Amino acid sequence: MPLTGIAIFKLLPKTNCGECGVPTCLAFAMNLAAGKAELSACPYVSEETKTQLSEAAAPPIRPVTIGVGDRALKVGGETVMFRHEKRLENPPGFAILIKDTMQESEVNSRLERAKLQYERVGLTLRPELVAVQNESGDAKKFEALVNKVKQNSDCSIILISTNPDALASGVKACADRKPLIYAATKENLEAVAELAKENSCPVAVKASNLEELAELTTKLNEAGINDLVLDSGSRTLRQALEDQVIIRSTALNKKFRPLGFPTIVFPCEMTDDPMKEAVIASIFVAKYGGIIVLSDFQGHSLFPLLVERMNIYTDPQRPLATTEGIYDIGGPDENSPVLLTSNFSLTYFIISGEIENSKVPSYLLVKDTEGLSVMTAWAAGKFVADAIAPFVKKSGIADKVKQHKLIIPGYIAAESGGLEEELPGWEILVGPREGAHIPAYLKAQKS
Ligand code: SF4
C-alpha cells in the first residue's frame, strides 16, 4: 500500500528548510504522497529513508524508455490528469507501421517518411518510432525486415508479433537498440517475459480487458519485469478512449500499481480512413496515449499531430521563450532599421519571419518578457517604457546603428512617449499591430 502524507512526513527531517521548493516538510510529504513531487528534491533524506519511501516516491505511472541514445523515447512518468494541474511530462511517441508482407518499394518509402521533420518555434518536431509487424508469420522474413529498419532508420523500434519465436528473431536483430517487444499476452506470457528479461527490453502487454491487463502486469512484475506498456486490446475509439481514462485515473487517483504504466494505442486498427485515423490519433495525444501507432505518415496529417503534441506538452507555467538579445536578420548594417518585440517564441518566429519576407535587413531586439506575448506582457507591466528602456541601453544596439530609430509594436503605441523620455537621442516609431503588415511597413520606411 502506498504511504499516506502523514506517514511520509514522519520520515522526513522536519527542518522546514524549504529547499525542496515548498515551505514545509509537511507540504512536501503531501505532494510526495500525491505523486506531485520527487523524493530527490529533498537533499536531506537518508539512504535508509529513501529505501522506505521508494514506493511512495515512485511516480504513479512508471516512466519507460524505448530505444537508446539521442533518439530514445521516454513515455509515462505522468502525475496529473489535466495539464493545468501541473504539466504533462513525457509526450507520446508516434510510430509508423511497416509489415513484413509489404513490397520492398513500400518499405523503402515508409522508411523515408519516418524521417519527416519540421521546424516550429525553434524546435524540431519529428516522429520517434517504427513499428515492425510480423504479418507473414515467417520469423526469418521478420528478422530481415527488422535488420533493414535498423540500418535505415535511427528511430526506436517496436517489434510486433504474438509469436515468441518471431519476436526472438526480431530482438536478435536489434537488441542493442532496446526495442519495445509487443506483445506479451495470456498465451505467450512466460516465453515473452523470458525474452525481455534476457535482453533487458521493455514489453507491451496486451489483454482483452483491463482486469486481465492488471493480472498480466502483476505476473510480469513478479517475474522481475517492470518496464511495461499497456494495450487494453480495445479497437473502437469509444472503448479505447474509456480505457485510457480509466487507466490514467486508476493509476493516479487510486494508486493502483498494476495499471501504473504508459499505454500504446492503435488508431491504424480503428479505421481505414486516413483522415479519421489522424483525428483518432489527435484524441489520444490529448488523452492519454503513450505510443500512438499510425498506418502511415503523411505530412498533412503528421504535422498537425506534432504541433498538437507540442502545444499540449508545453509546460503551462513556462511559455516557450526566446533568449533576450539582438537578432540580425538578413545581414543588417549601420543603416538598418531596429524593431522591438517580446520573447514569446511564437511572437519572435512570426516577427522574424515577416522581417525576412520583407527582404529589408534589420535588427530585431527581443526583450525578455518571461515568455509573454506583446499585449500580455504590456498588460502585466513587463513590456512598458520603464522596462524596455534599460534593456535597449544595455543591449548595445546604439553602437550598431547610425540612426537611432526604434520601431515598437503597434499594440504598445501608448509607450512611445515614455520611451522617448527614457531614451534620449532615440526616435520612437510606432510599427504595425499585426506581423503580417511588417514587410509593407519596412519597405515604406526604406523608400
Ligand atoms: Fe523538509 Fe527536505 Fe523540504 Fe527541507 S528540503 S523542507 S528538509 S522536505
Coordinates of C-alpha atoms and ligand atoms in Angstrom, one line a residue:
M1 CA 0.0 0.0 0.0
P2 CA 1.3 3.5 -0.7
L3 CA 2.2 5.6 2.3
T4 CA 0.0 8.5 3.4
G5 CA 1.3 12.0 3.5
I6 CA 1.5 11.9 7.4
A7 CA 3.4 8.6 7.3
I8 CA 5.9 10.1 4.8
F9 CA 6.1 13.3 6.9
K10 CA 7.2 11.2 9.9
L11 CA 10.2 10.0 8.0
L12 CA 11.4 13.5 6.7
P13 CA 14.0 15.6 8.5
K14 CA 11.3 18.2 9.7
T15 CA 13.6 21.2 9.5
N16 CA 11.2 23.1 7.1
C17 CA 14.3 24.5 5.3
G18 CA 12.3 25.0 2.1
E19 CA 15.0 23.7 -0.3
C20 CA 12.6 21.3 -1.9
G21 CA 10.5 24.1 -3.3
V22 CA 7.7 24.2 -0.7
P23 CA 8.0 25.9 2.7
T24 CA 7.5 22.9 5.0
C25 CA 8.3 19.2 5.2
L26 CA 4.6 18.5 5.7
A27 CA 3.7 20.2 2.4
F28 CA 6.5 18.2 0.7
A29 CA 5.2 15.0 2.2
M30 CA 1.7 15.7 1.0
N31 CA 3.0 16.4 -2.5
L32 CA 5.1 13.3 -2.5
A33 CA 2.0 11.2 -1.5
A34 CA 0.0 12.8 -4.3
G35 CA 2.8 12.0 -6.8
K36 CA 3.3 15.7 -7.4
A37 CA 6.9 15.8 -6.1
E38 CA 10.0 13.7 -6.4
L39 CA 11.9 12.5 -3.4
S40 CA 15.2 13.7 -4.9
A41 CA 14.0 17.3 -4.4
C42 CA 14.9 16.9 -0.7
P43 CA 18.7 16.7 -0.3
Y44 CA 18.5 15.7 3.4
V45 CA 16.7 12.3 3.2
S46 CA 18.9 9.5 4.4
E47 CA 19.6 6.4 2.3
E48 CA 17.5 4.3 4.8
T49 CA 14.6 6.6 4.5
K50 CA 14.9 6.6 0.7
T51 CA 14.5 2.9 0.7
Q52 CA 11.5 3.1 3.0
L53 CA 9.9 5.8 0.8
S54 CA 10.7 4.3 -2.5
E55 CA 7.2 3.1 -3.2
A56 CA 5.6 6.4 -2.2
A57 CA 8.2 8.3 -4.2
A58 CA 7.8 6.2 -7.4
P59 CA 5.8 8.0 -10.0
P60 CA 2.3 6.6 -10.1
I61 CA 2.8 5.9 -13.8
R62 CA 6.2 4.4 -14.3
P63 CA 8.4 6.1 -16.9
V64 CA 9.5 3.7 -19.6
T65 CA 12.3 4.3 -22.1
I66 CA 12.3 2.7 -25.6
G67 CA 15.5 2.8 -27.6
V68 CA 18.9 4.2 -26.8
G69 CA 20.8 7.4 -27.2
D70 CA 19.5 10.7 -28.5
R71 CA 16.5 9.1 -30.3
A72 CA 15.3 7.1 -27.2
L73 CA 11.7 7.8 -26.3
K74 CA 10.6 8.2 -22.7
V75 CA 6.9 7.7 -22.1
G76 CA 4.9 7.6 -18.8
G77 CA 6.0 9.3 -15.7
E78 CA 2.8 11.4 -15.6
T79 CA 1.5 12.7 -12.3
V80 CA -1.7 14.6 -13.2
M81 CA -4.9 14.0 -15.1
F82 CA -5.0 17.5 -16.6
R83 CA -2.3 19.8 -17.9
H84 CA -3.5 22.8 -15.9
E85 CA -2.9 20.9 -12.6
K86 CA 0.9 21.0 -13.1
R87 CA 2.1 19.9 -16.5
L88 CA 2.2 16.8 -18.7
E89 CA 5.7 15.2 -18.6
N90 CA 6.6 13.0 -21.5
P91 CA 4.9 13.5 -24.9
P92 CA 3.6 10.4 -26.6
G93 CA 5.6 8.9 -29.4
F94 CA 4.3 8.4 -33.0
A95 CA 5.1 5.1 -34.8
I96 CA 4.8 4.3 -38.5
L97 CA 3.7 0.7 -39.2
I98 CA 5.8 -1.4 -41.5
K99 CA 4.8 -5.0 -42.2
D100 CA 7.0 -7.9 -43.5
T101 CA 4.3 -8.6 -46.2
M102 CA 4.9 -5.2 -47.8
Q103 CA 6.7 -4.7 -51.1
E104 CA 10.3 -3.5 -50.8
S105 CA 9.4 -0.2 -52.5
E106 CA 6.7 0.4 -50.0
V107 CA 9.0 -0.4 -47.1
N108 CA 11.6 2.0 -48.5
S109 CA 9.2 4.8 -48.9
R110 CA 7.8 4.4 -45.4
L111 CA 11.4 4.5 -44.0
E112 CA 11.8 7.7 -45.9
R113 CA 8.6 9.1 -44.4
A114 CA 9.8 8.1 -40.9
K115 CA 12.4 10.8 -41.4
L116 CA 9.8 13.6 -41.8
Q117 CA 10.6 16.5 -39.5
Y118 CA 9.6 20.1 -39.1
E119 CA 10.9 23.3 -37.5
R120 CA 8.5 25.2 -35.4
V121 CA 9.2 28.0 -32.8
G122 CA 12.8 26.9 -32.8
L123 CA 12.1 23.3 -32.1
T124 CA 12.5 20.2 -34.3
L125 CA 9.3 18.2 -34.4
R126 CA 9.6 14.6 -35.6
P127 CA 8.1 11.2 -35.0
E128 CA 10.1 8.7 -33.0
L129 CA 9.2 5.1 -33.7
V130 CA 9.0 2.5 -36.4
A131 CA 6.6 -0.4 -35.6
V132 CA 7.7 -3.6 -37.5
Q133 CA 5.0 -6.1 -37.8
N134 CA 5.4 -9.9 -38.4
E135 CA 2.3 -10.3 -40.5
S136 CA 3.8 -13.1 -42.7
G137 CA 4.3 -15.5 -39.8
D138 CA 7.9 -16.1 -41.1
A139 CA 10.5 -15.4 -38.5
K140 CA 13.3 -15.1 -41.0
K141 CA 11.5 -12.6 -43.1
F142 CA 10.7 -10.6 -40.0
E143 CA 14.3 -10.6 -38.8
A144 CA 15.4 -9.4 -42.3
L145 CA 13.0 -6.5 -42.2
V146 CA 14.0 -5.6 -38.6
N147 CA 17.6 -5.5 -39.8
K148 CA 16.7 -3.3 -42.7
V149 CA 14.8 -0.9 -40.4
K150 CA 17.7 -0.8 -38.0
Q151 CA 20.2 0.0 -40.8
N152 CA 18.0 2.7 -42.5
S153 CA 16.4 4.5 -39.6
D154 CA 17.6 5.9 -36.3
C155 CA 14.0 5.7 -34.9
S156 CA 13.4 3.5 -31.9
I157 CA 11.8 0.1 -32.9
I158 CA 8.6 -1.7 -31.8
L159 CA 8.6 -5.4 -32.7
I160 CA 5.0 -6.6 -33.3
S161 CA 4.1 -10.3 -33.1
T162 CA 2.4 -12.7 -30.8
N163 CA 4.8 -15.5 -31.7
P164 CA 7.7 -15.7 -29.3
D165 CA 10.0 -17.3 -31.9
A166 CA 9.4 -14.4 -34.3
L167 CA 9.9 -11.9 -31.5
A168 CA 13.1 -13.6 -30.6
S169 CA 14.4 -13.3 -34.2
G170 CA 13.4 -9.6 -34.2
V171 CA 15.1 -9.0 -30.9
K172 CA 18.3 -10.8 -32.2
A173 CA 18.5 -8.2 -35.0
C174 CA 18.1 -5.1 -32.9
A175 CA 18.7 -6.0 -29.2
D176 CA 21.3 -3.1 -29.0
R177 CA 18.5 -0.7 -29.8
K178 CA 16.4 -1.8 -26.8
P179 CA 13.2 -2.3 -28.9
L180 CA 9.7 -2.5 -27.3
I181 CA 8.6 -6.1 -27.6
Y182 CA 4.9 -6.2 -28.5
A183 CA 3.2 -8.1 -27.1
A184 CA 3.0 -10.4 -24.0
T185 CA -0.4 -12.0 -23.9
K186 CA -2.1 -14.6 -21.7
E187 CA -1.0 -17.2 -24.1
N188 CA 2.7 -16.4 -24.5
L189 CA 3.5 -14.6 -21.2
E190 CA 6.3 -16.8 -20.0
A191 CA 8.2 -17.0 -23.2
V192 CA 8.0 -13.3 -23.9
A193 CA 8.9 -12.5 -20.3
E194 CA 12.0 -14.6 -20.6
L195 CA 13.0 -12.9 -23.9
A196 CA 12.5 -9.4 -22.4
K197 CA 14.5 -10.4 -19.3
E198 CA 17.4 -11.8 -21.2
N199 CA 17.7 -8.7 -23.4
S200 CA 16.6 -6.0 -20.8
C201 CA 13.9 -4.8 -23.2
P202 CA 10.6 -3.1 -22.3
V203 CA 7.5 -5.2 -23.0
A204 CA 4.0 -4.2 -24.2
V205 CA 1.2 -6.3 -22.5
K206 CA -1.9 -6.9 -24.5
A207 CA -5.1 -8.2 -22.9
S208 CA -8.8 -8.4 -23.8
N209 CA -9.9 -6.1 -20.9
L210 CA -8.5 -4.1 -18.0
E211 CA -8.9 -6.8 -15.4
E212 CA -6.9 -9.2 -17.5
L213 CA -4.3 -6.5 -18.2
A214 CA -3.8 -5.9 -14.4
E215 CA -3.4 -9.7 -13.9
L216 CA -0.8 -9.9 -16.6
T217 CA 1.2 -6.9 -15.4
T218 CA 1.2 -8.3 -11.9
K219 CA 2.6 -11.6 -13.2
L220 CA 5.3 -9.8 -15.2
N221 CA 6.3 -7.6 -12.2
E222 CA 6.6 -10.8 -10.1
A223 CA 8.9 -12.2 -12.8
G224 CA 11.1 -9.1 -12.3
I225 CA 10.0 -7.2 -15.5
N226 CA 9.0 -3.7 -14.6
D227 CA 9.3 -1.7 -17.9
L228 CA 5.8 -2.3 -19.3
V229 CA 3.5 -0.6 -21.8
L230 CA -0.2 -1.3 -21.7
D231 CA -2.6 -2.3 -24.5
S232 CA -6.1 -2.8 -23.3
G233 CA -7.0 -4.6 -26.5
S234 CA -9.8 -2.2 -27.5
R235 CA -10.0 -1.2 -31.1
T236 CA -13.0 1.0 -31.1
L237 CA -12.5 4.7 -30.4
R238 CA -15.1 4.8 -27.7
Q239 CA -13.8 1.8 -25.7
A240 CA -10.2 2.6 -26.2
L241 CA -10.7 6.2 -25.0
E242 CA -12.6 5.0 -22.0
D243 CA -9.8 2.5 -21.2
Q244 CA -7.2 5.3 -21.5
V245 CA -9.1 7.5 -19.0
I246 CA -9.7 4.6 -16.6
I247 CA -6.0 3.5 -16.7
R248 CA -4.8 7.0 -16.0
S249 CA -7.3 7.8 -13.3
T250 CA -6.9 4.4 -11.5
A251 CA -3.1 4.8 -11.5
L252 CA -3.1 8.4 -10.3
N253 CA -6.1 8.6 -8.1
K254 CA -6.3 5.1 -6.6
K255 CA -2.5 4.5 -6.8
F256 CA -3.3 1.1 -8.5
R257 CA 0.2 -0.1 -9.4
P258 CA -0.8 -2.9 -11.9
L259 CA -2.1 -0.2 -14.2
G260 CA 0.6 2.4 -13.4
F261 CA 2.3 2.2 -16.9
P262 CA 2.2 4.1 -20.1
T263 CA -0.1 2.9 -22.9
I264 CA 0.1 2.0 -26.5
V265 CA -2.8 2.7 -28.9
F266 CA -3.5 1.7 -32.5
P267 CA -5.5 4.3 -34.5
C268 CA -4.3 2.3 -37.5
E269 CA -6.6 -0.6 -36.5
M270 CA -9.6 1.6 -35.7
T271 CA -10.4 2.9 -39.2
D272 CA -9.4 2.5 -42.9
D273 CA -9.9 6.2 -43.5
P274 CA -6.5 8.1 -43.2
M275 CA -8.2 11.4 -42.1
K276 CA -10.3 9.6 -39.5
E277 CA -7.2 7.9 -38.3
A278 CA -5.5 11.3 -37.8
V279 CA -8.4 12.6 -35.9
I280 CA -8.5 9.5 -33.6
A281 CA -4.7 9.9 -33.1
S282 CA -5.2 13.5 -32.1
I283 CA -7.7 12.4 -29.4
F284 CA -5.1 10.0 -28.0
V285 CA -2.5 12.8 -28.0
A286 CA -4.8 14.6 -25.6
K287 CA -6.0 11.6 -23.6
Y288 CA -3.7 9.6 -22.8
G289 CA -1.8 7.6 -25.3
G290 CA 1.9 6.9 -24.6
I291 CA 2.7 5.4 -28.0
I292 CA 0.4 6.1 -31.0
V293 CA 0.8 3.7 -33.9
L294 CA -0.3 5.1 -37.3
S295 CA -0.7 3.1 -40.5
D296 CA 1.5 5.6 -42.4
F297 CA 3.0 9.1 -42.0
Q298 CA 1.8 11.9 -44.4
G299 CA 2.9 15.4 -43.9
H300 CA -0.6 16.9 -44.0
S301 CA -1.7 14.8 -41.0
L302 CA 1.6 14.2 -39.2
F303 CA 2.5 17.9 -38.9
P304 CA -0.8 18.9 -37.1
L305 CA -0.4 16.0 -34.8
L306 CA 3.2 17.0 -33.9
V307 CA 2.1 20.6 -33.3
E308 CA -0.8 19.5 -31.2
R309 CA 1.5 17.4 -29.1
M310 CA 4.0 20.2 -28.7
N311 CA 1.2 22.5 -27.5
I312 CA -0.3 20.1 -25.1
Y313 CA 3.1 19.1 -23.6
T314 CA 4.4 22.6 -23.2
D315 CA 4.6 23.5 -19.5
P316 CA 1.7 25.9 -19.0
Q317 CA 3.7 27.6 -16.2
R318 CA 6.6 28.3 -18.6
P319 CA 5.7 29.6 -22.0
L320 CA 8.1 28.8 -24.8
A321 CA 10.6 31.7 -24.8
T322 CA 13.4 33.0 -26.9
T323 CA 16.6 34.4 -25.4
E324 CA 16.8 38.1 -24.9
G325 CA 19.1 40.0 -27.2
I326 CA 19.8 41.5 -30.6
Y327 CA 18.9 39.3 -33.6
D328 CA 20.5 40.1 -37.0
I329 CA 18.0 39.3 -39.8
G330 CA 19.2 39.4 -43.5
G331 CA 22.7 40.8 -42.7
P332 CA 21.9 44.3 -41.3
D333 CA 24.4 47.2 -41.2
E334 CA 24.6 50.6 -39.5
N335 CA 21.8 52.0 -41.7
S336 CA 19.3 49.1 -40.9
P337 CA 16.1 49.6 -39.0
V338 CA 15.7 48.4 -35.5
L339 CA 12.5 46.6 -34.4
L340 CA 11.4 45.6 -30.9
T341 CA 9.3 42.6 -29.8
S342 CA 8.7 40.4 -26.8
N343 CA 10.4 37.0 -26.2
F344 CA 7.3 34.8 -26.5
S345 CA 8.7 32.2 -29.0
L346 CA 5.7 32.3 -31.4
T347 CA 5.8 36.1 -31.5
Y348 CA 9.6 36.0 -32.2
F349 CA 9.2 33.5 -35.0
I350 CA 6.3 35.3 -36.6
I351 CA 8.1 38.7 -36.5
S352 CA 11.4 37.4 -37.6
G353 CA 9.7 35.5 -40.4
E354 CA 7.9 38.7 -41.6
I355 CA 11.2 40.7 -41.5
E356 CA 12.8 38.0 -43.6
N357 CA 9.9 38.2 -46.0
S358 CA 10.4 41.9 -46.3
K359 CA 13.9 41.4 -47.6
V360 CA 14.9 44.5 -45.6
P361 CA 17.9 43.6 -43.5
S362 CA 17.0 44.6 -39.9
Y363 CA 17.9 44.3 -36.3
L364 CA 15.3 42.7 -34.1
L365 CA 15.5 43.5 -30.4
V366 CA 13.9 40.7 -28.3
K367 CA 13.1 41.8 -24.8
D368 CA 12.8 39.2 -22.0
T369 CA 9.1 39.3 -21.1
E370 CA 9.1 35.9 -19.4
G371 CA 7.7 34.3 -22.5
L372 CA 4.6 36.5 -22.6
S373 CA 3.3 37.9 -25.9
V374 CA 3.3 41.6 -26.6
M375 CA -0.1 42.5 -25.3
T376 CA 0.0 40.2 -22.3
A377 CA 3.5 41.4 -21.3
W378 CA 2.3 45.0 -21.7
A379 CA -0.7 44.4 -19.5
A380 CA 1.5 42.7 -16.9
G381 CA 3.8 45.7 -16.8
K382 CA 6.7 43.7 -18.3
F383 CA 6.8 45.5 -21.7
V384 CA 6.4 49.1 -20.8
A385 CA 8.8 52.1 -21.2
D386 CA 10.4 51.6 -17.7
A387 CA 11.3 48.0 -18.5
I388 CA 12.1 48.4 -22.2
A389 CA 14.4 51.5 -21.9
P390 CA 17.1 49.9 -19.6
F391 CA 17.1 46.8 -21.9
V392 CA 17.7 49.0 -25.1
K393 CA 20.5 50.9 -23.4
K394 CA 22.2 47.7 -22.1
S395 CA 21.8 45.8 -25.4
G396 CA 24.5 47.7 -27.2
I397 CA 22.2 48.4 -30.2
A398 CA 23.1 52.1 -30.1
D399 CA 26.7 51.2 -31.2
K400 CA 25.5 49.2 -34.2
V401 CA 23.3 51.8 -35.9
K402 CA 23.9 55.4 -37.0
Q403 CA 20.2 56.4 -37.0
H404 CA 18.7 55.9 -33.6
K405 CA 15.2 55.0 -34.5
L406 CA 13.3 52.2 -32.6
I407 CA 10.2 50.6 -34.2
I408 CA 7.9 49.4 -31.4
P409 CA 4.9 47.1 -31.9
G410 CA 1.6 49.0 -32.7
Y411 CA 0.0 47.4 -29.7
I412 CA 2.2 49.3 -27.3
A413 CA 1.9 52.7 -29.1
A414 CA 0.9 54.1 -25.7
E415 CA 4.5 53.6 -24.5
S416 CA 6.1 55.8 -27.3
G417 CA 6.0 59.0 -25.2
G418 CA 7.5 57.2 -22.2
L419 CA 10.2 55.7 -24.3
E420 CA 11.2 59.0 -25.9
E421 CA 11.7 60.4 -22.4
E422 CA 13.6 57.3 -21.2
L423 CA 15.7 57.0 -24.3
P424 CA 17.1 60.5 -25.1
G425 CA 18.5 60.6 -28.6
W426 CA 16.2 57.9 -29.9
E427 CA 13.2 58.5 -32.1
I428 CA 10.4 56.1 -31.4
L429 CA 8.3 54.9 -34.3
V430 CA 5.1 53.0 -33.9
G431 CA 5.1 49.9 -36.2
P432 CA 2.2 47.8 -37.3
R433 CA -0.1 46.0 -34.9
E434 CA 0.0 42.8 -37.0
G435 CA 3.2 40.9 -38.0
A436 CA 1.8 40.4 -41.5
H437 CA 1.9 44.2 -42.1
I438 CA 5.7 44.4 -41.3
P439 CA 7.0 43.8 -44.8
A440 CA 5.0 46.7 -46.3
Y441 CA 5.9 48.9 -43.4
L442 CA 9.6 48.3 -43.7
K443 CA 9.6 48.7 -47.4
A444 CA 7.7 52.1 -47.0
Q445 CA 10.3 53.2 -44.3
K446 CA 13.1 52.4 -46.7
S447 CA 11.7 54.4 -49.7
Ligands
SF4_1 FE1 11.9 19.4 4.6 FE2 13.6 18.3 2.9 FE3 11.9 20.1 2.1 FE4 13.8 20.9 3.7 S1 14.1 20.1 1.6 S2 11.6 21.4 3.8 S3 14.0 19.1 5.0 S4 11.4 18.1 2.9

